[in-house]
Amino acid sequence: MPGPAFRRNETVGLHTLEEADLEFLQALRAGPSVGFGEPVVGPENMHELTEWYEETVADTDESEGVQFVVCPRERTATDGGAPTMNTGDHGAADQEPPGADDEGPEPIGFAALSRVERPAGRVDATVAVHPRRADGAYAAAATRELVAYAIEERRVNRVVAPAVADDDRARSVLETVGFTAEETWHQERRVDGEFVDVTEYVMLAGGWFDRPDTTRGIPDSPPGATAEARGHTDATPFAVEPGGDGGTRDDTARDDAARDDGGGR
Amino acid sequence: MPGPAYRRGESVALHPVEEEDIEFLQRHRNDPSIRNGLTTAFPQTQHEAEQAFERHSENDGGVGLLVVPEGSEEPVGKVVGFRIDADQGVAEMAAWIVPEAQGNGYASEATRLLVDHLFEERRLNKVVARALVTNGPSRAVLEGLGFTQEGVQREEKYVGGEHVDVARYAVLAAEWPTAEVGGEA
């Protein structure tokens, strides 16, 4: 089961990736999905994924990337509301993703930032949504939230998303969110016995903030106080009431043990 | 469920964190409505929450207590004293209350109870607290308790795509009304 929500918009939440989600992730990565980013090359067993989880996810070095499970805001009925498209020859779209039990948020995808480069502030974005939720709305919502996180919280300047050039759904998702196609790399990947081109899509912070629906696009909005305006209706913008700590915790989170859930005795 | 009450006020009590409370802490540590005010911009997995619990339990350099309303067994927030410097007699503190429980004065009373502890039992001389300048409710709590704003750290944090100022507050032991010196809390 995915962990708690870390960011939310009207359509999806980005939840922490827990060890119990690896089975879902394994199935997601083994089959076709809607999205873009680093390709999966070759089979991955649970041993490999568990090692990756322990080294990269569970105890994250903050200079490294970040990984989320994508969950719909409303637990979706499994009545086939989401069209299944172009599922290739794996047939995975007919199956409920593993991990979709009746409790807790339902995992439908994976979203990650990797290869964080400082001081340039550039990062690679990966999004993969299970084909059962393949109409693109979930992938676009997850992408949008991932970009907002990178730019508005991590002060990233350039978010890079590689998409297979003839993958119309991936390109549509990226263009919906406002990415610009920068370059196409010919025969960059080998997929199903063919060389395929990869297009590098990019979102720059300047372009992001120019959009009417992002922080600075909201007139008279105080800095940062835009969660509600952005549709995070169940989340007040600030931790109202914390007897003050606005700042601190960030520093402490990095350099000492007594951070926000900290200082236990 | 939190451990037995460590300090009691009128509407809330402060309880030690127990292992069963890790899920509560992880959930709210990741919740944007809380972490934005704390300016923690990194997700915390269950594994990390467990590690933090163990680290804090074994470390006496800080103090973290759950805020539990009177008559309830469910925590609604947390107060933390950290960077406790016994030589200088200075500590920093922080607090948060879940959105559903806000507006009841819990943050104010929980903060007061923690400061009582830091002054009366740890014999500190000064308690510092910082809040984003945009965080009106948190600043109101501190000002209501008699903290003095010592300054503004300009563009100290990056939140919601903006560089935001941080207000630094502090209160001295001599200014703190306690039963011991005859004042009223």
Coordinates of C-alpha atoms in Angstrom, one line a residue:
Chain A
M1 CA 0.0 0.0 0.0
P2 CA 1.3 3.4 -0.9
G3 CA 2.4 5.7 1.9
P4 CA 0.8 9.1 2.7
A5 CA 0.2 11.7 0.1
F6 CA 3.1 14.2 -0.4
R7 CA 1.5 16.4 -3.0
R8 CA -2.1 16.5 -4.4
N9 CA -4.1 18.1 -7.1
E10 CA -7.7 17.6 -8.1
T11 CA -7.0 14.4 -10.0
V12 CA -4.1 12.6 -8.4
G13 CA -1.9 12.4 -5.3
L14 CA 1.8 11.7 -5.2
H15 CA 2.4 9.3 -2.4
T16 CA 5.6 8.0 -0.8
L17 CA 6.8 4.8 -2.3
E18 CA 6.8 2.0 0.3
E19 CA 8.4 -1.4 0.2
A20 CA 5.0 -3.0 -0.1
D21 CA 4.5 -1.2 -3.4
L22 CA 7.4 -2.9 -5.1
E23 CA 5.2 -5.7 -6.5
F24 CA 3.0 -3.1 -8.1
L25 CA 6.0 -1.3 -9.5
Q26 CA 7.5 -4.5 -10.8
A27 CA 4.3 -5.3 -12.8
L28 CA 4.0 -1.7 -14.0
R29 CA 7.5 -1.7 -15.3
A30 CA 7.2 -5.1 -16.9
G31 CA 4.2 -4.1 -19.1
P32 CA 3.2 -1.2 -21.3
S33 CA 2.3 2.0 -19.6
V34 CA 1.5 5.6 -20.4
G35 CA 4.4 7.9 -19.8
F36 CA 7.9 8.9 -20.5
G37 CA 11.3 8.9 -19.0
E38 CA 14.1 6.4 -18.4
P39 CA 13.4 3.2 -20.2
V40 CA 13.2 -0.2 -18.6
V41 CA 15.7 -2.5 -20.2
G42 CA 15.3 -6.2 -19.5
P43 CA 13.5 -8.1 -16.8
E44 CA 13.6 -7.0 -13.2
N45 CA 13.0 -9.4 -10.3
M46 CA 12.0 -8.6 -6.8
H47 CA 15.5 -9.0 -5.5
E48 CA 16.8 -6.3 -7.9
L49 CA 13.9 -4.0 -7.1
T50 CA 14.3 -4.5 -3.3
E51 CA 18.0 -3.7 -3.6
W52 CA 17.2 -0.6 -5.5
Y53 CA 14.5 0.4 -3.0
E54 CA 16.9 -0.1 0.0
E55 CA 19.7 1.8 -1.6
T56 CA 17.8 4.6 -3.4
V57 CA 14.3 5.1 -2.0
A58 CA 14.0 4.0 1.7
D59 CA 16.9 6.1 3.0
T60 CA 17.1 8.8 0.5
D61 CA 20.0 11.1 0.1
E62 CA 18.4 14.4 -0.5
S63 CA 20.8 15.3 -3.3
E64 CA 19.5 12.3 -5.2
G65 CA 16.1 11.8 -6.9
V66 CA 12.7 11.2 -5.4
Q67 CA 10.2 8.5 -6.2
F68 CA 6.4 8.6 -5.8
V69 CA 3.4 6.3 -6.3
V70 CA 0.6 8.0 -8.3
C71 CA -2.9 7.4 -6.8
P72 CA -6.2 8.8 -8.0
R73 CA -7.8 11.3 -5.6
E74 CA -11.0 9.3 -5.7
R75 CA -10.8 5.6 -5.5
T76 CA -11.9 4.6 -9.0
A77 CA -14.6 2.1 -9.6
T78 CA -13.3 -0.8 -11.7
D79 CA -16.1 -0.6 -14.1
G80 CA -13.9 0.1 -17.0
G81 CA -14.3 3.8 -16.8
A82 CA -10.8 4.3 -18.0
P83 CA -10.3 3.3 -21.6
T84 CA -7.6 0.8 -22.3
M85 CA -5.6 1.9 -25.3
N86 CA -2.8 0.5 -27.3
T87 CA -1.7 -2.0 -24.8
G88 CA 0.8 -3.7 -27.0
D89 CA 1.0 -7.5 -26.8
H90 CA 1.2 -7.8 -23.1
G91 CA -2.5 -7.7 -22.3
A92 CA -1.8 -6.1 -19.0
A93 CA -4.6 -3.7 -19.4
D94 CA -7.1 -6.3 -18.7
Q95 CA -5.8 -6.9 -15.2
E96 CA -6.2 -4.8 -12.1
P97 CA -2.8 -3.6 -11.1
P98 CA -1.4 -5.6 -8.2
G99 CA -1.7 -3.7 -5.0
A100 CA -5.2 -2.5 -5.8
D101 CA -6.7 -3.9 -2.7
D102 CA -9.7 -2.4 -1.0
E103 CA -7.8 -0.5 1.6
G104 CA -5.9 2.8 1.3
P105 CA -5.0 4.7 -1.8
E106 CA -5.0 2.7 -5.1
P107 CA -1.6 2.7 -6.8
I108 CA -2.0 3.4 -10.6
G109 CA 1.4 4.7 -11.5
F110 CA 5.0 5.8 -10.7
A111 CA 6.5 9.3 -10.9
A112 CA 10.1 10.1 -10.2
L113 CA 12.9 12.7 -10.5
S114 CA 16.4 11.5 -11.1
R115 CA 19.8 12.7 -12.1
V116 CA 19.5 15.9 -10.1
E117 CA 22.3 18.2 -11.2
R118 CA 23.3 21.2 -9.1
P119 CA 24.0 24.0 -9.3
A120 CA 22.4 23.9 -12.8
G121 CA 19.2 22.7 -11.3
R122 CA 18.3 20.3 -14.0
V123 CA 16.6 17.0 -13.5
D124 CA 15.1 14.0 -15.4
A125 CA 11.4 13.3 -15.0
T126 CA 9.8 9.8 -15.3
V127 CA 6.1 9.1 -15.3
A128 CA 4.4 5.7 -15.9
V129 CA 0.7 5.1 -15.4
H130 CA -0.9 1.7 -15.6
P131 CA -2.7 1.2 -18.9
R132 CA -5.9 0.6 -17.0
R133 CA -5.9 4.3 -16.3
A134 CA -4.6 5.2 -19.7
D135 CA -6.8 8.0 -20.9
G136 CA -3.9 10.4 -20.3
A137 CA -5.6 12.5 -17.7
Y138 CA -3.9 10.7 -14.8
A139 CA -0.5 10.8 -16.5
A140 CA -0.9 14.5 -17.2
A141 CA -2.0 15.3 -13.7
A142 CA 0.9 13.3 -12.2
T143 CA 3.3 15.0 -14.6
R144 CA 2.0 18.4 -13.6
E145 CA 2.3 17.7 -9.9
L146 CA 5.8 16.3 -10.4
V147 CA 6.9 19.4 -12.3
A148 CA 5.3 21.7 -9.6
Y149 CA 7.3 19.8 -7.0
A150 CA 10.6 20.1 -8.8
I151 CA 10.2 23.8 -9.7
E152 CA 8.3 25.2 -6.8
E153 CA 9.8 23.1 -3.9
R154 CA 13.2 22.0 -5.1
R155 CA 14.1 25.1 -7.0
V156 CA 14.9 23.2 -10.2
N157 CA 15.2 25.2 -13.4
R158 CA 15.1 22.6 -16.1
V159 CA 12.9 19.5 -16.1
V160 CA 13.8 17.0 -18.9
A161 CA 11.4 14.3 -20.1
P162 CA 12.5 11.9 -22.8
A163 CA 9.6 10.4 -24.8
V164 CA 9.6 7.9 -27.5
A165 CA 9.1 10.0 -30.6
D166 CA 6.2 8.0 -32.1
D167 CA 4.5 7.6 -28.7
D168 CA 1.6 10.0 -29.3
R169 CA 0.1 9.5 -25.9
A170 CA 3.3 10.4 -24.1
R171 CA 3.8 13.4 -26.3
S172 CA 0.3 14.5 -25.7
V173 CA 0.7 14.2 -22.0
L174 CA 3.8 16.4 -22.1
E175 CA 2.4 19.0 -24.4
T176 CA -0.7 19.2 -22.2
V177 CA 1.4 20.0 -19.2
G178 CA 3.3 22.6 -21.3
F179 CA 6.6 20.9 -22.1
T180 CA 8.4 21.9 -25.3
A181 CA 10.1 19.5 -27.7
E182 CA 13.7 20.4 -27.8
E183 CA 15.6 17.8 -29.7
T184 CA 15.0 14.4 -31.3
W185 CA 17.7 11.8 -31.0
H186 CA 17.6 9.3 -33.9
Q187 CA 17.6 5.6 -33.1
E188 CA 18.3 6.3 -29.5
R189 CA 16.6 3.2 -28.1
R190 CA 15.9 -0.4 -29.0
V191 CA 12.3 -1.3 -28.5
D192 CA 10.6 -4.6 -29.7
G193 CA 13.3 -5.3 -32.2
E194 CA 13.4 -1.8 -33.7
F195 CA 15.5 1.3 -33.2
V196 CA 13.2 4.2 -32.2
D197 CA 13.8 7.9 -32.0
V198 CA 13.5 9.7 -28.7
T199 CA 12.3 13.3 -28.3
E200 CA 13.7 15.4 -25.4
Y201 CA 10.9 17.4 -23.9
V202 CA 11.8 20.3 -21.6
M203 CA 10.0 22.5 -19.1
L204 CA 11.9 25.5 -17.8
A205 CA 11.0 27.3 -14.6
G206 CA 10.5 30.5 -16.4
G207 CA 8.0 29.0 -18.7
W208 CA 6.3 27.2 -15.8
F209 CA 5.8 30.4 -13.8
D210 CA 4.5 32.2 -16.8
R211 CA 1.5 29.9 -16.9
P212 CA -1.7 31.3 -15.6
D213 CA -2.3 28.4 -13.3
T214 CA 0.9 28.4 -11.4
T215 CA 2.0 30.4 -8.4
R216 CA 3.0 33.6 -9.9
G217 CA 0.1 33.6 -12.3
I218 CA -2.4 34.1 -9.5
P219 CA -2.9 37.8 -9.0
D220 CA -2.5 39.2 -5.5
S221 CA -1.6 35.8 -4.1
P222 CA 0.9 35.9 -1.3
P223 CA 4.0 33.9 -2.0
G224 CA 3.5 30.3 -1.5
A225 CA -0.1 30.6 -0.3
T226 CA -1.6 29.1 -3.4
A227 CA -2.4 25.5 -2.6
E228 CA -6.1 26.3 -2.3
A229 CA -6.1 28.4 -5.4
R230 CA -4.5 25.6 -7.2
G231 CA -7.3 23.3 -6.2
H232 CA -5.7 21.7 -3.1
T233 CA -9.0 22.3 -1.4
D234 CA -8.3 19.9 1.4
A235 CA -5.0 21.4 2.3
T236 CA -4.6 24.8 3.8
P237 CA -1.6 26.5 2.4
F238 CA 0.4 26.8 5.6
A239 CA 0.7 24.7 8.6
V240 CA -1.5 27.1 10.4
E241 CA -0.7 27.0 14.0
P242 CA 2.7 25.4 14.1
G243 CA 4.0 27.4 16.8
G244 CA 6.5 28.7 14.5
D245 CA 9.1 26.9 12.9
G246 CA 8.6 28.1 9.5
G247 CA 12.1 27.9 8.8
T248 CA 14.0 25.8 11.0
R249 CA 12.9 22.4 10.2
D250 CA 14.3 22.6 6.8
D251 CA 17.8 23.2 8.1
T252 CA 17.4 20.7 10.8
A253 CA 16.1 18.2 8.4
R254 CA 19.3 18.3 6.6
D255 CA 21.8 18.5 9.4
D256 CA 20.5 17.2 12.6
A257 CA 18.4 14.5 14.0
A258 CA 16.0 16.7 15.9
R259 CA 13.8 17.6 13.0
D260 CA 10.1 18.0 12.8
D261 CA 9.1 14.6 14.0
G262 CA 12.1 14.8 15.8
G263 CA 13.7 15.3 19.1
G264 CA 12.2 12.3 20.7
R265 CA 13.3 11.3 24.0
Chain B
M1 CA -1.4 5.5 20.9
P2 CA 0.9 8.0 22.6
G3 CA 2.5 7.1 25.9
P4 CA 1.3 8.5 29.3
A5 CA 0.9 12.2 29.7
Y6 CA 4.2 14.0 30.5
R7 CA 2.8 17.5 31.0
R8 CA -0.8 18.5 31.2
G9 CA -2.5 21.7 30.4
E10 CA -6.2 22.6 30.4
S11 CA -7.2 21.6 26.9
V12 CA -4.2 19.5 25.8
A13 CA -1.4 17.3 27.3
L14 CA 2.0 16.4 25.9
H15 CA 2.7 12.7 25.6
P16 CA 5.9 10.8 24.5
V17 CA 5.9 9.3 21.0
E18 CA 5.4 5.6 20.9
E19 CA 6.1 3.2 18.0
E20 CA 2.4 3.1 17.2
D21 CA 2.5 6.8 16.5
I22 CA 5.0 6.6 13.7
E23 CA 2.2 6.2 11.1
F24 CA 0.6 9.4 12.4
L25 CA 3.9 11.3 12.2
Q26 CA 4.8 10.0 8.7
R27 CA 1.3 10.9 7.4
H28 CA 1.5 14.4 8.6
R29 CA 5.2 14.9 7.9
N30 CA 4.3 14.3 4.2
D31 CA 1.0 16.3 4.2
P32 CA 1.5 19.5 2.2
S33 CA -0.8 21.4 4.5
I34 CA 1.7 20.8 7.3
R35 CA 5.1 20.5 5.7
N36 CA 4.8 23.7 3.7
G37 CA 4.8 25.6 7.0
L38 CA 7.8 23.5 8.2
T39 CA 9.5 23.9 4.8
T40 CA 10.4 20.3 4.5
A41 CA 10.6 19.6 0.8
F42 CA 11.4 16.0 0.8
P43 CA 9.2 12.9 1.1
Q44 CA 9.6 10.6 4.1
T45 CA 9.1 6.9 3.6
Q46 CA 7.9 4.6 6.4
H47 CA 11.4 3.3 6.7
E48 CA 12.8 6.8 7.3
A49 CA 10.0 7.5 9.8
E50 CA 11.0 4.4 11.7
Q51 CA 14.7 5.4 11.6
A52 CA 13.9 8.9 12.8
F53 CA 11.8 7.4 15.7
E54 CA 14.7 5.3 16.8
R55 CA 17.2 8.0 16.4
H56 CA 15.1 10.4 18.4
S57 CA 14.4 7.9 21.1
E58 CA 18.0 7.3 21.7
N59 CA 19.0 10.9 21.6
D60 CA 18.6 13.2 24.5
G61 CA 19.7 16.3 22.6
G62 CA 16.1 17.1 21.6
V63 CA 12.6 16.5 22.9
G64 CA 9.5 15.7 20.8
L65 CA 6.1 15.3 22.3
L66 CA 2.7 14.5 20.9
V67 CA -0.2 16.9 21.5
V68 CA -3.3 15.1 22.7
P69 CA -6.5 16.9 23.6
E70 CA -7.9 16.4 27.0
G71 CA -10.2 13.4 27.1
S72 CA -8.8 11.9 23.9
E73 CA -6.2 9.3 23.1
E74 CA -5.5 10.5 19.6
P75 CA -2.7 12.9 18.9
V76 CA -3.5 16.0 16.9
G77 CA 0.0 17.4 16.5
K78 CA 3.5 17.6 17.8
V79 CA 5.8 20.0 19.6
V80 CA 9.6 19.7 19.3
G81 CA 12.5 21.2 21.1
F82 CA 15.7 20.8 19.3
R83 CA 19.2 22.3 18.9
I84 CA 19.3 22.3 22.7
D85 CA 22.5 24.0 23.7
A86 CA 22.9 23.5 27.5
D87 CA 26.1 25.5 27.6
Q88 CA 24.5 28.6 26.2
G89 CA 21.1 27.8 27.6
V90 CA 19.4 28.2 24.2
A91 CA 17.0 25.9 22.4
E92 CA 14.8 26.1 19.3
M93 CA 11.3 24.9 19.1
A94 CA 8.6 24.0 16.6
A95 CA 5.0 22.8 16.6
W96 CA 2.3 21.7 14.3
I97 CA -1.4 20.8 14.6
V98 CA -3.3 18.9 12.0
P99 CA -5.7 21.0 10.0
E100 CA -8.9 19.3 11.4
A101 CA -7.9 20.3 14.9
Q102 CA -6.8 23.8 14.3
G103 CA -8.7 26.8 15.7
N104 CA -9.0 25.3 19.2
G105 CA -6.0 27.0 20.8
Y106 CA -4.1 23.7 20.9
A107 CA -1.0 25.1 19.3
S108 CA -0.8 27.9 21.8
E109 CA -1.2 25.7 24.8
A110 CA 1.1 23.0 23.5
T111 CA 3.8 25.6 22.8
R112 CA 3.3 27.0 26.3
L113 CA 3.7 23.5 27.9
L114 CA 6.9 22.8 25.9
V115 CA 8.4 26.2 26.8
D116 CA 7.5 25.5 30.5
H117 CA 9.4 22.2 30.2
L118 CA 12.4 23.8 28.5
F119 CA 12.7 26.6 31.1
E120 CA 11.6 24.8 34.3
E121 CA 13.1 21.4 33.8
R122 CA 15.9 21.8 31.4
R123 CA 17.0 25.1 33.0
L124 CA 17.4 26.9 29.6
N125 CA 17.5 30.6 29.3
K126 CA 16.1 31.3 25.8
V127 CA 13.8 29.6 23.4
V128 CA 13.8 30.5 19.7
A129 CA 11.1 29.8 17.2
R130 CA 10.9 30.7 13.5
A131 CA 7.9 31.0 11.2
L132 CA 7.5 32.0 7.6
V133 CA 6.4 35.6 7.5
T134 CA 3.5 34.5 5.4
N135 CA 2.3 32.1 8.2
G136 CA 0.0 34.4 10.1
P137 CA -1.5 31.9 12.4
S138 CA 1.8 30.5 13.6
R139 CA 3.1 34.0 14.2
A140 CA 0.0 34.9 16.1
V141 CA 0.6 31.9 18.4
L142 CA 4.1 33.1 19.2
E143 CA 3.1 36.7 19.7
G144 CA 0.2 35.7 21.9
L145 CA 2.5 33.8 24.2
G146 CA 4.8 36.8 24.5
F147 CA 7.6 35.9 22.2
T148 CA 9.5 38.9 20.8
Q149 CA 10.3 39.1 17.1
E150 CA 14.0 39.5 16.9
G151 CA 14.4 39.9 13.2
V152 CA 13.5 38.8 9.7
Q153 CA 15.7 36.4 7.8
R154 CA 15.2 37.7 4.3
E155 CA 14.3 35.1 1.6
E156 CA 15.6 32.4 3.9
K157 CA 13.3 29.7 2.5
Y158 CA 12.0 28.6 -0.9
V159 CA 8.3 27.6 -0.7
G160 CA 5.7 27.4 -3.4
G161 CA 8.1 28.7 -6.0
E162 CA 9.0 31.8 -4.0
H163 CA 11.8 32.9 -1.8
V164 CA 10.0 33.7 1.5
D165 CA 11.2 35.6 4.5
V166 CA 11.4 34.0 7.9
A167 CA 10.5 35.8 11.1
R168 CA 12.7 34.8 14.1
Y169 CA 11.1 35.0 17.5
A170 CA 12.4 34.3 21.0
V171 CA 11.4 34.4 24.6
L172 CA 13.7 34.6 27.6
A173 CA 13.2 32.7 30.9
A174 CA 13.0 36.0 32.8
E175 CA 10.1 37.0 30.6
W176 CA 8.2 33.8 30.9
P177 CA 5.3 33.7 33.3
T178 CA 5.5 30.6 35.5
A179 CA 4.1 29.6 38.8
E180 CA 7.6 29.5 40.2
V181 CA 8.2 33.2 39.8
G182 CA 4.7 34.1 40.7
G183 CA 3.3 34.9 37.2
E184 CA 0.3 33.5 35.5
A185 CA 0.6 31.5 32.4

